Coordinates of C-alpha atoms and ligand atoms in Angstrom, one line a residue:
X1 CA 19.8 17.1 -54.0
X2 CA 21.1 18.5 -50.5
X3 CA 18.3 16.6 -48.5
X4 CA 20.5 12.9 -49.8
X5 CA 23.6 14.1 -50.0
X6 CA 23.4 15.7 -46.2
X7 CA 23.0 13.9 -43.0
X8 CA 20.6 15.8 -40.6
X9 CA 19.4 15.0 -37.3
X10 CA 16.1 15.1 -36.7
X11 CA 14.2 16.1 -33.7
X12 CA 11.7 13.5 -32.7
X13 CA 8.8 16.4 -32.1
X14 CA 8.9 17.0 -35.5
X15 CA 8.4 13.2 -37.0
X16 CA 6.6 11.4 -34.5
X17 CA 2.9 10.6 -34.9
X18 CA 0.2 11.5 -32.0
X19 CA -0.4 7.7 -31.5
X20 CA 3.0 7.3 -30.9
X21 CA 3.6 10.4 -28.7
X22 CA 0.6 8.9 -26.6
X23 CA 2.6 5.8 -26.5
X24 CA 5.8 7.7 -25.0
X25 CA 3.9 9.5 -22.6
X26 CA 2.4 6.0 -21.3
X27 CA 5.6 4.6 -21.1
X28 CA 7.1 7.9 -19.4
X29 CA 4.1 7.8 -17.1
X30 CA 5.6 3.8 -16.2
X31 CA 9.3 5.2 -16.1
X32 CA 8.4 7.8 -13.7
X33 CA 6.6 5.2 -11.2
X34 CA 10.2 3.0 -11.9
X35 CA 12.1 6.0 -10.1
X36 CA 10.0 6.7 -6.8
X37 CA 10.1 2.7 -6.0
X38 CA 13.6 2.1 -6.9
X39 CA 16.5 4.7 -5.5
X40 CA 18.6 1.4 -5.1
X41 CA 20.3 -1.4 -7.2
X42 CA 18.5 -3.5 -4.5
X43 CA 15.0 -1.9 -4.9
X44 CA 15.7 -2.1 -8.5
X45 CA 15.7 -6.1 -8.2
X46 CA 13.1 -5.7 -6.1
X47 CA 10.6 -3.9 -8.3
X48 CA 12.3 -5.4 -11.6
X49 CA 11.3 -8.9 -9.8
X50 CA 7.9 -7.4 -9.2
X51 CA 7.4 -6.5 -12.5
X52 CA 8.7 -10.0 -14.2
X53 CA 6.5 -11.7 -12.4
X54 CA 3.5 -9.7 -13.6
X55 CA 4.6 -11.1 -17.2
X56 CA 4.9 -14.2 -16.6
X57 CA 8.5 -15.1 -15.7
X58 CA 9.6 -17.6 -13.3
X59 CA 13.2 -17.7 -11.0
X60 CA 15.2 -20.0 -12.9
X61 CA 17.0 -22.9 -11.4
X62 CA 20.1 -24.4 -12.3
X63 CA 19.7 -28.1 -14.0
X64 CA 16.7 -26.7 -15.2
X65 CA 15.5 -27.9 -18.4
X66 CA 15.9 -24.4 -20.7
X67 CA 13.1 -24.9 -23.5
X68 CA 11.9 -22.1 -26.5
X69 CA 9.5 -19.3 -25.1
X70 CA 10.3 -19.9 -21.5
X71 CA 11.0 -16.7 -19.4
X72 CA 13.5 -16.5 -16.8
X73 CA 15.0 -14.5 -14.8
X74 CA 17.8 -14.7 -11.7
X75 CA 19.4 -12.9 -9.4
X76 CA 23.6 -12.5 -8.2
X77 CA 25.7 -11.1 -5.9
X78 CA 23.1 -11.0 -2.9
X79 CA 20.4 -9.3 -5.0
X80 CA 22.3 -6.4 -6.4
X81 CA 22.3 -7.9 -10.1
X82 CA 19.1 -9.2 -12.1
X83 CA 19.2 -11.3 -15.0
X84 CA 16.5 -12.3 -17.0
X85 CA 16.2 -14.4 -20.6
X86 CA 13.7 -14.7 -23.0
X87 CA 14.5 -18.2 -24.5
X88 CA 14.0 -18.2 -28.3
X89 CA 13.3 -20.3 -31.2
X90 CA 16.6 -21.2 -32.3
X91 CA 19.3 -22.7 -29.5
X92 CA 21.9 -20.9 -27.8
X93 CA 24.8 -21.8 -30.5
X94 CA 23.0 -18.9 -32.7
X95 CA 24.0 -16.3 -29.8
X96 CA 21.8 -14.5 -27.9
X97 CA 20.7 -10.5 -28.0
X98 CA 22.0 -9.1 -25.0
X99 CA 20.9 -5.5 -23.2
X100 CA 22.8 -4.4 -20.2
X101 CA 22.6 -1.3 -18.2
X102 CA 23.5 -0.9 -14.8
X103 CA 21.1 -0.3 -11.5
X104 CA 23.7 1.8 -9.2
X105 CA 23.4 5.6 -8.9
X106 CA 25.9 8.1 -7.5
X107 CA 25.0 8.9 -4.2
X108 CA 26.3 9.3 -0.2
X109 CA 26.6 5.9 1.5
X110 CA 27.0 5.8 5.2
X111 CA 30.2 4.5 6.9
X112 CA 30.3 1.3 9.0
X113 CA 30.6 3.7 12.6
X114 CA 28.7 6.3 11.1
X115 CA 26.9 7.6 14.3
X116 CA 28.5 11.2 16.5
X117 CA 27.8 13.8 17.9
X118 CA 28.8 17.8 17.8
X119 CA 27.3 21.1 18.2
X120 CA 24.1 19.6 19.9
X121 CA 23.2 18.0 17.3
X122 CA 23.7 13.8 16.0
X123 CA 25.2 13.1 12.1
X124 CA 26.5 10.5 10.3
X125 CA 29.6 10.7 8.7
X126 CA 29.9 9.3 4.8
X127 CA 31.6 8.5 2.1
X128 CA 30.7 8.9 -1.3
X129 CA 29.7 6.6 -4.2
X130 CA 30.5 7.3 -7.8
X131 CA 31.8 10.5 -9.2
X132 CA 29.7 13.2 -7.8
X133 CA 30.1 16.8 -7.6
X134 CA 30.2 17.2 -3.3
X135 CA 28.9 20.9 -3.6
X136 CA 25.3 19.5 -5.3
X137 CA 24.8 17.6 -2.1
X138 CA 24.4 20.3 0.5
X139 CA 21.2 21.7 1.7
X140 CA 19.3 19.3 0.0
X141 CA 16.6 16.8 1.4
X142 CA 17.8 13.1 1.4
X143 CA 16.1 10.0 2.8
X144 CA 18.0 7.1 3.8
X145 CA 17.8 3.6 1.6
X146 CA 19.5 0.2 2.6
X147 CA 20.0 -2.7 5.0
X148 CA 21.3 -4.0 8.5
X149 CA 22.3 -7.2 8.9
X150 CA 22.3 -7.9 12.7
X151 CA 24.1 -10.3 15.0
X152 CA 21.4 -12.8 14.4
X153 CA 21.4 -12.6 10.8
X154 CA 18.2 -10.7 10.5
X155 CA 17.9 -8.6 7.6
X156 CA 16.3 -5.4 8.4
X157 CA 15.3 -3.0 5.3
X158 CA 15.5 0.5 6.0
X159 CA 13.7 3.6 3.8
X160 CA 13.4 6.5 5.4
X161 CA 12.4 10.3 4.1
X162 CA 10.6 9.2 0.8
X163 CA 6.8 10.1 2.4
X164 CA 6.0 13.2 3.0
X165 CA 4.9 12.0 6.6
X166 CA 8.4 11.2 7.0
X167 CA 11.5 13.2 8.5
X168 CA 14.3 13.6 6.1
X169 CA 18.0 14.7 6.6
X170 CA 20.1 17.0 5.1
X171 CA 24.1 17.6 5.1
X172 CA 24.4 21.3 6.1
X173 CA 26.1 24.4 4.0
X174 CA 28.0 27.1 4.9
X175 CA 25.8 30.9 5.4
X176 CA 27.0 33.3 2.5
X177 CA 27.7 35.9 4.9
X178 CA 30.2 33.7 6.4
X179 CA 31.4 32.5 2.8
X180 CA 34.3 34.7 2.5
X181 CA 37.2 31.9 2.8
X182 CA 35.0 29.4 0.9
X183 CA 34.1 31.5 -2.3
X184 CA 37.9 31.6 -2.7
X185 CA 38.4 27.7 -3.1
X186 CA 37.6 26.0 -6.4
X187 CA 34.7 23.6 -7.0
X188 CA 36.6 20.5 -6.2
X189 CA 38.7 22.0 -2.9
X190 CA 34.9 23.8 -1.1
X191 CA 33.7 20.8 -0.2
X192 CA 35.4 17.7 1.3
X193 CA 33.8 14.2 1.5
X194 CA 34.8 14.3 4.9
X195 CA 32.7 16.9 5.5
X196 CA 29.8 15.5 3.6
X197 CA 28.4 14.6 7.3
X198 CA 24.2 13.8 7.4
X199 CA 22.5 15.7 10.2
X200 CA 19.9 13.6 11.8
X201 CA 19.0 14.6 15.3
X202 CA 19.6 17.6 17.8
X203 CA 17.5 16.5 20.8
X204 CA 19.2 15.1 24.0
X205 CA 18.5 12.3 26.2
X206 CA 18.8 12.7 29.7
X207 CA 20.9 14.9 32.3
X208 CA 23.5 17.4 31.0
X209 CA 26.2 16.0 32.6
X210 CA 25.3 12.8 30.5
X211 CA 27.8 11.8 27.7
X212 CA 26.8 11.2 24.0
X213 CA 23.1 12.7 25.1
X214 CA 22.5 13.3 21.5
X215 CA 24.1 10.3 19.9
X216 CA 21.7 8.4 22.4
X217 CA 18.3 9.5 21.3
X218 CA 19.0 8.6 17.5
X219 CA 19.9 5.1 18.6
X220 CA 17.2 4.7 21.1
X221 CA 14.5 5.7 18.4
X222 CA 16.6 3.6 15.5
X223 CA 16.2 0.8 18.3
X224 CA 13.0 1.2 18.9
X225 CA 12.0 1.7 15.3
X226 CA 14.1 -0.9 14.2
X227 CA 15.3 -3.4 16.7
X228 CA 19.6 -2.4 15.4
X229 CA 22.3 -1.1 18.1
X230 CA 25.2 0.6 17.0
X231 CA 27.2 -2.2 16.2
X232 CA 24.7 -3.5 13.6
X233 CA 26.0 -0.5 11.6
X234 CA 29.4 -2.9 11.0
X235 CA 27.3 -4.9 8.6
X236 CA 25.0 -2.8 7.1
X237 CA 24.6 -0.8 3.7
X238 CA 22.6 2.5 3.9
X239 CA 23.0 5.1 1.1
X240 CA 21.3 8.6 1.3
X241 CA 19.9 9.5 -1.9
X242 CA 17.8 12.7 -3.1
X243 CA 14.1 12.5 -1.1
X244 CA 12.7 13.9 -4.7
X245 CA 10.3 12.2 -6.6
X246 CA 10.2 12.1 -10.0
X247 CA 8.3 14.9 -12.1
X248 CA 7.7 16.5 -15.6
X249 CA 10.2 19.5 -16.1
X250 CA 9.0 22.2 -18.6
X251 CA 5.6 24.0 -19.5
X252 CA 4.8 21.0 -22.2
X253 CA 5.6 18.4 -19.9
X254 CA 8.2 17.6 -22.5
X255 CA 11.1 16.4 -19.8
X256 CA 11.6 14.2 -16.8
X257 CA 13.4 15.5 -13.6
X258 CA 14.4 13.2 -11.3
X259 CA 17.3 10.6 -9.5
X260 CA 19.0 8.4 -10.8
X261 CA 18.2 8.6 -15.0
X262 CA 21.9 7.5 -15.2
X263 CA 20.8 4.9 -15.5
X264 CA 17.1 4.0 -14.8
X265 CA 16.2 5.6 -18.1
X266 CA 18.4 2.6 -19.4
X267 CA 17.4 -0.3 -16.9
X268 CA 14.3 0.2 -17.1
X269 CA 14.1 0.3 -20.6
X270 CA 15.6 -3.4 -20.8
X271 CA 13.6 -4.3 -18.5
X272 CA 10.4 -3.2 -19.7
X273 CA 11.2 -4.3 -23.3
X274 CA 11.9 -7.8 -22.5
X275 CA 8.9 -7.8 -20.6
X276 CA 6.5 -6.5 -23.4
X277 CA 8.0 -8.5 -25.9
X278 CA 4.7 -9.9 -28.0
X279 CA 6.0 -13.2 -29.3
X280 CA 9.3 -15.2 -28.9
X281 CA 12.2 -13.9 -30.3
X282 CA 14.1 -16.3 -32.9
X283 CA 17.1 -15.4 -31.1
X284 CA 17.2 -15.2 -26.8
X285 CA 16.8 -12.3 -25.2
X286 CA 18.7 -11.4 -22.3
X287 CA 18.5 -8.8 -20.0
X288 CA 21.7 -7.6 -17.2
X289 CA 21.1 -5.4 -14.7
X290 CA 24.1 -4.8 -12.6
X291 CA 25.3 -2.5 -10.0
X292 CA 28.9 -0.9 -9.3
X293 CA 29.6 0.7 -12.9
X294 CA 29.5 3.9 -11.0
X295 CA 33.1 3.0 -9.9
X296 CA 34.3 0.5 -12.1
X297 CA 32.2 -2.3 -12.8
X298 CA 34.6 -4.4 -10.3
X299 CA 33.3 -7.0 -7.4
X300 CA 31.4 -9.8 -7.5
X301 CA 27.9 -7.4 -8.4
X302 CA 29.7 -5.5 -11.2
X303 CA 30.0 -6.3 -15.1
X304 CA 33.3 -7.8 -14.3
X305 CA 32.0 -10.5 -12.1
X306 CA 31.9 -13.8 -13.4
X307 CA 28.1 -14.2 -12.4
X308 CA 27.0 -13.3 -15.8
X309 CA 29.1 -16.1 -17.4
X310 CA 27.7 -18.5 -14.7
X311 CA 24.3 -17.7 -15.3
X312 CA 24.7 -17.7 -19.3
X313 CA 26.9 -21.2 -19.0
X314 CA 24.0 -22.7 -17.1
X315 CA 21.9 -21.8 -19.5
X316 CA 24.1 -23.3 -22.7
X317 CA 24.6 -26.6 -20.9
X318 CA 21.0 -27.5 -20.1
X319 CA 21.3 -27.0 -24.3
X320 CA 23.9 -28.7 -24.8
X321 CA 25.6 -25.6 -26.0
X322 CA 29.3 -24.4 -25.6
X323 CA 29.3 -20.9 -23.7
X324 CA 31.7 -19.8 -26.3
X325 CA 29.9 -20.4 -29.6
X326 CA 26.8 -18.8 -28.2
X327 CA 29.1 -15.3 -26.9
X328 CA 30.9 -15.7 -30.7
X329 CA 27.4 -15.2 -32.3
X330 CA 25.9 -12.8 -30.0
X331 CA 25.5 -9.0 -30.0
X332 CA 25.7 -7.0 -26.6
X333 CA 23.9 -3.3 -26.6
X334 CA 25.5 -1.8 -23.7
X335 CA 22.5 0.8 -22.5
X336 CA 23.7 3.4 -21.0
X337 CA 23.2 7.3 -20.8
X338 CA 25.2 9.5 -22.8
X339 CA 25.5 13.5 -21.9
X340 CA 23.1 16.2 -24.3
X341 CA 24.4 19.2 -25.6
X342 CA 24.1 21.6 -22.7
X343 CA 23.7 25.9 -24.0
X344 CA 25.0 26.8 -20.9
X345 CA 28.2 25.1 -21.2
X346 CA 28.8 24.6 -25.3
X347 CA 32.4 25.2 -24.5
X348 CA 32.8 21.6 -23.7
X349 CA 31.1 19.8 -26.7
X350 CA 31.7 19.9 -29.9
X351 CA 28.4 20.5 -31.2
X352 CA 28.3 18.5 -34.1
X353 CA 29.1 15.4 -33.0
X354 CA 27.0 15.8 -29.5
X355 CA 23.7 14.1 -28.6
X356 CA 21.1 17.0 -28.7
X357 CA 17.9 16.5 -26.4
X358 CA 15.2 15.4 -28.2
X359 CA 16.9 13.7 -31.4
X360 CA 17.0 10.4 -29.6
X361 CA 18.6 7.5 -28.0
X362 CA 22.5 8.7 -28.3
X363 CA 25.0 6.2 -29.5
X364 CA 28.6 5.9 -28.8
X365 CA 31.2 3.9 -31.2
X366 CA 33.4 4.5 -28.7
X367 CA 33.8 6.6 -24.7
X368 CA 37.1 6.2 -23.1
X369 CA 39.1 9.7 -22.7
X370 CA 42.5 11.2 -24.3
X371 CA 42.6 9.5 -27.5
X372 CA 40.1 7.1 -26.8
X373 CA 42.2 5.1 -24.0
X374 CA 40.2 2.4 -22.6
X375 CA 37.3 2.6 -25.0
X376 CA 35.6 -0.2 -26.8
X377 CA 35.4 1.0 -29.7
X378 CA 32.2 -0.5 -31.7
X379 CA 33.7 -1.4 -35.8
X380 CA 32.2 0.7 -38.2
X381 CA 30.4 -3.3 -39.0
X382 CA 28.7 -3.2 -35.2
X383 CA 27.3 0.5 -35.7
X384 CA 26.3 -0.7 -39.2
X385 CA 23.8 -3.6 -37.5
X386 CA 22.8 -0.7 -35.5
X387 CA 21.6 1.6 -38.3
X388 CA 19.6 -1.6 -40.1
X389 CA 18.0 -2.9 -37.0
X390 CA 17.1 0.9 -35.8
X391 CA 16.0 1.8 -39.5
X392 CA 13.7 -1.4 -39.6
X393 CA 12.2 -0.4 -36.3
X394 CA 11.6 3.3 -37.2
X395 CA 13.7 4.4 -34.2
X396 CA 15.1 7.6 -34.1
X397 CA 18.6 7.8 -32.7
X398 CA 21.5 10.1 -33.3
X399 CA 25.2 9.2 -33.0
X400 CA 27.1 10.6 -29.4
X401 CA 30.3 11.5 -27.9
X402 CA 31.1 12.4 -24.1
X403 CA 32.3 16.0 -24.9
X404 CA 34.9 17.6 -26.7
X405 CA 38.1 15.7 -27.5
X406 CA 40.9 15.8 -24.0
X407 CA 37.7 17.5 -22.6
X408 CA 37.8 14.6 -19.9
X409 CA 35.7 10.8 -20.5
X410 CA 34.6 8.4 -19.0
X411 CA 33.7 4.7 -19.6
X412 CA 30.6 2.1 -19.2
X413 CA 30.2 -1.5 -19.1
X414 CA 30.5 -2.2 -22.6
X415 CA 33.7 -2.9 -22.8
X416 CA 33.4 -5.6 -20.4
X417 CA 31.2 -7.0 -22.4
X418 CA 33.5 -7.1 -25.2
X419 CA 36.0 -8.5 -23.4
X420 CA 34.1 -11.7 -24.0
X421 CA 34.2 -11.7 -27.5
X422 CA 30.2 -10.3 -27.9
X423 CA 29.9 -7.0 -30.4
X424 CA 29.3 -4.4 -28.4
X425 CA 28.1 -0.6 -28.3
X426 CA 27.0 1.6 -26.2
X427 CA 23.5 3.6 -26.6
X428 CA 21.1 5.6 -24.1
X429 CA 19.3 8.9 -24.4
X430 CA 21.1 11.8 -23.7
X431 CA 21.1 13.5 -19.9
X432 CA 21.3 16.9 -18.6
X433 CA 23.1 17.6 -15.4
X434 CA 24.3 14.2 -15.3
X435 CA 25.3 12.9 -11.7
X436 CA 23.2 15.7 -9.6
X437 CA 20.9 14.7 -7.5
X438 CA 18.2 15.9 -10.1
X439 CA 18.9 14.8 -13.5
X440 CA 17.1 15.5 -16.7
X441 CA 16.2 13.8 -19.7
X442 CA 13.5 14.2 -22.5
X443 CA 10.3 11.8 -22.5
X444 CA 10.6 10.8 -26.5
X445 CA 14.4 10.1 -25.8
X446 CA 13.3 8.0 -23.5
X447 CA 10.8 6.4 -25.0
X448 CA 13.1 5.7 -28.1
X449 CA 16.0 4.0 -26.0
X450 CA 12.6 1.4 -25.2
X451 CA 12.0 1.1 -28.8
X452 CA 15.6 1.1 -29.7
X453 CA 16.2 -2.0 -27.0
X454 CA 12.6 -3.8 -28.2
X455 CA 14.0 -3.6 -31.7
X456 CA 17.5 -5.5 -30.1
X457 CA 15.8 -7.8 -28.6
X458 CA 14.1 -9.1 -32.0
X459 CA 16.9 -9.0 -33.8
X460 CA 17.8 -11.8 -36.0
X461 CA 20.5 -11.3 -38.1
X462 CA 23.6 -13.5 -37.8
Ligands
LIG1 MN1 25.8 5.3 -16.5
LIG2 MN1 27.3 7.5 -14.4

């Protein structure tokens, strides 16, 4: 009588069958590689371009006729955003299933005149993306991602401290011995961002009564190496991120650790579901993978952008299809992690409404934070479609909230989405340590947001 009457999450070790545990680890195994060749919403293009291709879809082109079971993709804002649709069987008007997740990562991005010198030794100073937590950043190895634009125009990509042949760079930490003042400052106060400087060089260049003997070697070698002077620095874009690759956390191999899950775990997930989609969906499939939602979702590469209008408008008209009957009657899973129960810190969850690792992709009616200010909150009728399609698709999923209630919050792109009028919600598999440079998640979690977003993709209910 209990078993019906009770709701009981279920941990996906205990249900799942070996074939389908093979299957996660395969996909896990895919996921991992996804990590080590994309740090970067850029290299995330890259790669997701890479990957399109090998399926079979082609860049799409405006005027473009737009025909059942073509597969296109594009991409916005200077190759930050990637878009890609799965044109179905029935037109546009019917709406189209839309997965979203976003390709940016918290991290330390250089500033424009990043380059000094102190100490005998060369740095750059930074300032840093997304909400991190500064003291996680210190004496840790990071290699530098990103791009210069020189005076010519000449794009020059730049990854450095990813090979093990490589030289990485680290931003330096105080010695506890000498920790006295500093163990007295709270968490936020220990560590400034203006102190968040990179060290990367300590060897001079000529005579001692030289100036800037150390600032000079770095540039000579990054001129050498790389053809840039200082100025090219003015228009350039270089982030330092972790220099870990991804690996398997735990005895049984049961857990990724790696950068950047928030939200490659996601991404890659609606990436590699549109691709692996078997036949062509009734409805379109459409894929969004943008950057900024790390602060905001703002600028011409965020959710916000009108870029994702332009790209779905193009698509209507070569229909003959107004933009706004297809939003009306389309349904927007916004893919995104949400944060697992942690033992080591219950007193900020409320344990029976938290995503637990392992019990699958983690849903969210609603984020926002004190009393649910600037949520979207999914109607009871969105998480409803949820349960039938999940249900359908034997995916395992478990409903989510970000932490006790006044506890804090925080927010995603869904409600961007919903600001056009398309249902939205917000699922992903729940993280550990979310926002460190080494993040965890577990494989069948991750495997189920995949089968969760296949199972969106295909869906064909009005
Ligand atoms: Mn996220
Ligand atoms: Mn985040």
């Amino acid at each position: 009588m209990s078993d019906e009457l009770f709701y009981k999450k279920k941990n996906i070790h205990d249900v799942i069958s070996d074939d389908e545990k093979k299957k996660s680890d395969a996909y896990c195994e895919l996921y991992k590689d996804f990590l080590n060749k994309a740090k970067t919403e850029r290299e995330s293009v890259v790669e997701g371009i890479r990957l399109a291709a090998e399926r079979g879809f082609t860049p799409y082109k405006r005027g473009m006729a737009v025909k059942s079971g073509e597969k296109l993709y594009t991409t916005a804002a200077g190759g930050k955003v990637l878009m890609l649709a799965y044109i179905g069987q029935k037109d546009l008007s019917h709406g189209v299933n839309i997965v979203g997740a976003h390709i940016d990562t918290p991290r330390i991005d250089l500033k424009q005149m990043p380059l000094y010198e102190d100490g005998g030794m060369a740095f750059f100073k930074t300032h840093y993306y997304g909400g991190i937590k500064k003291y996680q950043w210190v004496a840790l190895p990071l290699a530098l991602h990103g791009v210069v634009i020189k005076k010519s125009g000449e794009a020059v990509n730049i990854v450095i401290g990813e090979d093990e042949s490589e030289p990485t760079f680290m931003i330096t930490d105080l010695l506890p011995h000498l920790g006295k003042d500093q163990e007295k400052k709270t968490l936020g106060e220990a560590f400034t961002g203006e102190n968040l400087n990179i060290l990367v060089g300590s060897t001079p260049t000529g005579e001692e009564k030289d100036s800037d003997r150390f600032k000079r070697t770095v540039m000579t070698m990054l001129n050498e190496k790389y053809g840039i002077i200082e100025e090219d620095f003015l228009s350039s874009e270089l982030q330092a991120v972790p220099a870990m690759r991804a690996r398997d956390v735990g005895f049984d191999r049961s857990m990724i650790g790696a950068y950047g899950h928030d939200s490659r775990s996601t991404s890659f997930a609606a990436l590699r579901a549109i691709l692996d989609m078997a036949q062509t969906p009734a409805k379109s499939a459409v894929c969004v993978l943008v950057d900024k939602e790390e602060v905001g979702s703002d600028g011409v590469s965020g959710m916000q952008s009108a870029m994702f209008e332009d790209f779905m408008e193009d698509l209507c008209e070569a229909q003959d299809v107004k933009l706004r009957d297809c939003f009306h009657n389309s349904f927007c899973l916004s893919s995104d992690v949400c944060n697992a129960f942690d033992p080591n810190f219950p007193e900020v969850s409320e344990k029976q409404n938290a995503a637990m690792l392992g019990c699958g992709l983690g849903v969210l009616k609603y984020t926002g934070a004190r009393g649910k200010g600037g949520a979207s909150d999914a109607s009871a009728e969105v998480v409803a479609t949820l349960r039938t399609v999940f249900e359908k698709s034997g995916v395992i999923w478990q409903m989510s909230q970000l932490g006790k209630v006044d506890q804090g919050g925080g927010g995603t792109i869904a409600k961007f989405m919903a600001n056009r009028n398309i249902p939205t919600i917000d699922a992903g598999p729940p993280v550990l340590s979310m926002h460190a440079p080494y993040e965890i998640v577990s494989k069948l979690d991750c495997y189920m947001t995949y089968k969760g977003i296949l199972a969106i993709y295909g869906r064909d209910e009005s």
